[in-house]
XYZ file of C-alpha atoms in Angstrom:
316
model
C 107.053 159.967 311.427
C 103.432 160.421 310.371
C 100.708 159.801 312.952
C 98.651 156.632 312.429
C 95.145 157.144 311.039
C 92.545 156.196 313.664
C 89.630 154.287 312.148
C 86.363 152.869 313.452
C 84.513 150.204 311.460
C 80.804 149.485 311.248
C 80.247 145.839 310.384
C 82.640 143.080 311.469
C 82.091 140.854 308.462
C 84.289 139.511 305.700
C 85.302 142.926 304.362
C 86.518 144.011 307.786
C 88.307 140.674 308.217
C 90.163 141.181 304.939
C 91.031 144.757 305.896
C 92.248 144.037 309.433
C 94.233 140.968 308.413
C 95.696 142.724 305.387
C 96.917 145.686 307.415
C 98.648 143.261 309.807
C 100.178 141.338 306.903
C 101.605 144.405 305.197
C 102.823 145.811 308.511
C 104.665 142.561 309.224
C 106.128 141.888 305.779
C 106.497 145.283 304.119
C 105.167 143.667 300.930
C 103.681 145.819 298.155
C 101.875 142.951 296.400
C 98.280 143.814 295.547
C 98.527 147.447 296.654
C 97.113 150.139 294.363
C 98.669 153.159 296.100
C 101.514 152.456 298.546
C 101.414 155.936 300.104
C 98.686 158.597 300.202
C 99.768 161.926 301.700
C 102.369 160.176 303.833
C 100.084 157.360 304.995
C 101.152 153.851 304.053
C 98.816 150.856 304.072
C 100.146 149.806 307.483
C 99.624 153.254 309.004
C 96.043 152.479 310.050
C 94.880 151.680 313.576
C 91.389 150.266 314.131
C 90.287 151.936 317.363
C 86.588 151.002 317.510
C 84.219 148.482 315.941
C 80.436 148.173 315.848
C 78.349 145.111 314.974
C 74.812 143.796 315.426
C 75.784 140.149 315.990
C 75.373 138.914 319.574
C 78.240 136.479 318.999
C 80.654 139.258 318.037
C 79.713 141.967 320.536
C 82.233 142.054 323.400
C 84.869 140.055 321.516
C 88.168 141.605 320.504
C 87.881 142.685 316.870
C 90.754 140.350 315.927
C 88.725 137.427 317.300
C 85.334 138.544 316.014
C 86.471 138.678 312.374
C 86.881 134.869 312.372
C 83.451 134.040 313.826
C 80.683 132.571 311.623
C 79.150 133.418 309.256
C 82.433 135.083 308.186
C 84.276 132.872 305.709
C 87.215 134.977 304.541
C 90.345 132.791 304.954
C 92.965 133.398 307.616
C 96.015 135.136 306.185
C 99.558 134.291 307.196
C 100.118 137.357 309.344
C 100.235 137.013 313.118
C 97.226 138.750 314.605
C 97.617 139.551 318.309
C 94.624 141.006 320.186
C 93.993 144.638 319.281
C 92.468 145.581 322.620
C 89.400 146.815 320.735
C 86.174 145.110 321.852
C 83.291 145.062 319.396
C 80.491 147.383 320.535
C 76.817 146.785 319.849
C 75.846 148.736 316.764
C 72.745 150.606 315.695
C 69.668 149.110 314.099
C 67.827 152.425 313.659
C 68.249 156.066 314.654
C 68.179 155.224 318.383
C 71.605 155.340 320.007
C 73.255 157.945 317.779
C 74.517 159.841 320.816
C 76.029 156.650 322.247
C 77.933 155.899 319.036
C 79.067 159.526 318.660
C 80.420 159.451 322.218
C 82.277 156.187 321.532
C 83.829 157.655 318.390
C 84.932 160.786 320.215
C 86.256 158.782 323.158
C 88.421 156.688 320.830
C 89.737 159.849 319.118
C 88.473 158.454 315.811
C 89.325 160.224 312.577
C 87.425 158.063 310.066
C 84.270 155.955 310.393
C 84.205 153.222 307.727
C 80.610 152.118 307.161
C 80.963 148.540 305.937
C 77.648 147.088 307.077
C 75.326 145.294 304.619
C 73.624 147.409 301.947
C 69.871 147.852 301.970
C 69.554 149.558 305.362
C 69.399 153.281 304.506
C 68.038 154.374 307.893
C 70.956 152.698 309.657
C 73.454 154.229 307.216
C 72.027 157.687 307.874
C 72.169 157.120 311.631
C 75.874 156.279 311.502
C 76.535 159.251 309.217
C 74.863 161.488 311.799
C 76.920 159.945 314.598
C 80.129 160.579 312.628
C 79.092 164.175 311.985
C 78.246 164.775 315.634
C 81.596 163.308 316.740
C 83.612 165.380 314.234
C 84.653 162.316 312.247
C 85.023 161.703 308.485
C 82.484 159.225 307.077
C 83.128 156.632 304.349
C 80.053 154.842 303.003
C 81.040 151.646 301.195
C 77.418 150.534 300.646
C 74.897 151.346 297.914
C 72.626 153.160 300.366
C 72.627 156.824 299.261
C 74.488 159.131 301.629
C 77.098 161.064 299.619
C 74.628 161.315 296.709
C 72.319 163.328 298.957
C 73.186 167.048 298.593
C 71.923 167.731 302.115
C 74.440 165.328 303.647
C 77.265 166.735 301.537
C 76.377 170.271 302.652
C 76.085 169.230 306.291
C 79.545 167.654 306.295
C 81.081 170.493 304.261
C 79.823 173.127 306.692
C 81.305 171.120 309.562
C 84.656 170.779 307.754
C 84.321 166.987 307.656
C 84.982 164.702 304.649
C 82.118 162.555 303.347
C 82.974 159.755 300.879
C 80.544 157.445 299.049
C 78.603 155.710 297.768
C 79.315 152.022 297.110
C 82.960 151.095 296.621
C 84.101 149.780 293.249
C 86.005 146.599 294.059
C 89.732 146.608 293.306
C 89.205 144.315 290.310
C 85.533 143.447 290.234
C 82.679 143.095 287.784
C 81.877 146.801 287.504
C 85.500 147.831 286.917
C 86.019 145.166 284.251
C 82.657 145.750 282.576
C 83.229 149.515 282.503
C 86.675 149.085 280.943
C 85.416 146.716 278.241
C 82.504 148.965 277.280
C 84.776 152.000 277.084
C 87.284 150.070 274.978
C 84.447 149.112 272.633
C 83.480 152.766 272.173
C 87.093 153.894 271.758
C 87.579 151.376 268.942
C 84.470 152.609 267.131
C 82.200 149.617 267.705
C 78.485 150.056 268.347
C 77.103 148.377 271.446
C 74.001 146.285 270.818
C 73.447 144.803 274.278
C 75.314 143.632 277.362
C 74.663 141.915 280.650
C 76.391 140.864 283.848
C 75.580 138.091 286.313
C 77.186 137.961 289.777
C 77.309 134.954 292.112
C 78.898 134.867 295.560
C 79.030 132.952 298.811
C 79.459 135.604 301.509
C 76.795 136.937 303.851
C 76.953 140.205 301.896
C 75.685 138.317 298.860
C 73.011 136.594 300.918
C 71.853 139.966 302.230
C 71.824 141.570 298.780
C 69.742 138.725 297.374
C 67.168 139.430 300.094
C 67.544 143.239 300.134
C 68.649 144.377 296.650
C 67.190 147.885 296.998
C 69.672 150.389 295.513
C 72.405 147.908 294.541
C 71.219 147.381 290.955
C 71.079 151.120 290.279
C 74.515 151.581 291.803
C 75.969 148.941 289.485
C 74.403 150.697 286.496
C 75.855 154.015 287.696
C 79.309 152.509 287.227
C 78.742 151.667 283.554
C 78.638 153.713 280.337
C 75.691 153.116 277.969
C 73.744 151.733 280.923
C 70.505 151.857 278.913
C 71.789 148.884 276.893
C 73.097 146.908 279.874
C 71.176 144.445 282.014
C 72.304 143.515 285.510
C 70.791 140.236 286.667
C 69.730 139.811 290.305
C 72.624 138.702 292.488
C 72.856 134.990 293.264
C 73.956 133.463 296.591
C 75.755 130.091 296.544
C 77.235 129.135 299.914
C 79.769 126.744 298.341
C 81.591 129.706 296.776
C 82.725 130.892 300.212
C 84.392 134.289 299.939
C 84.777 133.921 296.166
C 82.692 135.839 293.631
C 82.046 134.560 290.104
C 80.875 136.981 287.427
C 79.769 136.355 283.861
C 79.835 139.222 281.346
C 78.453 139.306 277.823
C 78.873 142.065 275.253
C 77.215 142.105 271.832
C 78.272 144.759 269.346
C 78.603 145.609 265.663
C 81.733 146.673 263.859
C 82.618 147.839 260.363
C 80.002 146.832 257.804
C 77.609 146.041 260.675
C 79.365 142.731 261.277
C 78.804 141.159 264.687
C 81.200 141.028 267.637
C 80.422 138.895 270.673
C 82.438 138.701 273.885
C 81.922 136.443 276.921
C 84.090 136.776 280.024
C 84.206 134.894 283.314
C 85.804 136.584 286.325
C 86.539 134.857 289.641
C 87.929 136.877 292.540
C 87.977 136.929 296.329
C 85.258 139.492 297.035
C 86.350 140.724 300.503
C 89.938 141.200 299.280
C 88.642 143.353 296.442
C 86.790 145.517 298.941
C 89.746 145.832 301.330
C 92.069 146.826 298.489
C 89.861 149.866 297.901
C 88.847 150.606 301.499
C 92.486 151.073 302.455
C 92.673 153.951 299.952
C 89.296 155.471 300.895
C 90.318 155.519 304.564
C 93.586 157.307 303.806
C 91.887 159.809 301.485
C 89.361 160.595 304.226
C 92.016 160.904 306.939
C 94.154 163.164 304.778
C 91.207 165.403 303.875
C 90.212 165.657 307.545
C 93.727 166.625 308.588
C 93.811 169.238 305.818
C 90.448 170.661 306.896
C 88.770 169.781 303.588
C 85.097 169.196 304.323
C 82.544 167.716 301.943
C 83.318 165.296 299.163
C 86.998 164.779 298.142
C 86.889 164.313 294.369
C 89.988 162.087 294.340
C 87.793 159.308 295.739
C 85.586 159.119 292.623
C 87.561 156.450 290.701
C 87.117 154.109 293.678
C 83.327 154.354 293.827
C 80.360 153.079 291.822
C 77.998 155.909 292.759
C 79.771 159.159 293.671
C 77.806 162.411 294.091
C 75.795 163.298 290.997
C 74.903 159.728 290.023
C 71.374 158.312 290.176
C 69.774 156.981 293.349
């Protein structure tokens, strides 16, 4: 029987709620609904143990992670799975580079294999601090935010030399705006049509959306990194609407010309549960990182690229 992958999470928000609840659900039911890859190098979706959690919220610090994921402002719905206490209290996280040694010691003490950085985007100093803590503890690091870590050659080299996997940046949701937009633009090119212009608008009701409205920073560039012909695509600023809850609504438009320069126009509306889309990808990124660590493959594992908006080599 394969050993469970031991994971620490940074950020106890909606994405972590969807991940923790989903693991419990699949462990209880054995269902394969909504799973992209049932097994990765022997690790199933239920073969993940959360062994540590870090958050900045006073309300969540000290609570068991299975309790903290339901505290406001989290609004991801409760799934059907029973969720007994995990025995993992949420630890106060970092807000800057102070405390790296403390986090590294906590990771080592919990025998962590993978640190999943799922805090809000737009805090590059904090992302780098956690990456350093993972490196110092001998732990693989997965950056799900648009803050550039894996796109920085110095970080890739540092992790490679240490024999530690580094995955990032910015997860591509299981079936989100970037994945759909990318597929439609590629289909257009494959069928010989000429793109004239395109845009996407994203609205959501989670705290992640609220944060990105206030701190967009590298998010727009990361979205463009995920698209072909990005010079003809506009990405509107993200919009926060609390009434959407954990749902995301996206509007896509594509204008093109076909044979004889005749016009083609396409409008698409997509509505998905945003945290579920993140968890459906994070479960694969975690297993890729754990497998690479166990195999002694340091640096960036290329098999993670299809799951990311901004892998190494893309613009910052």
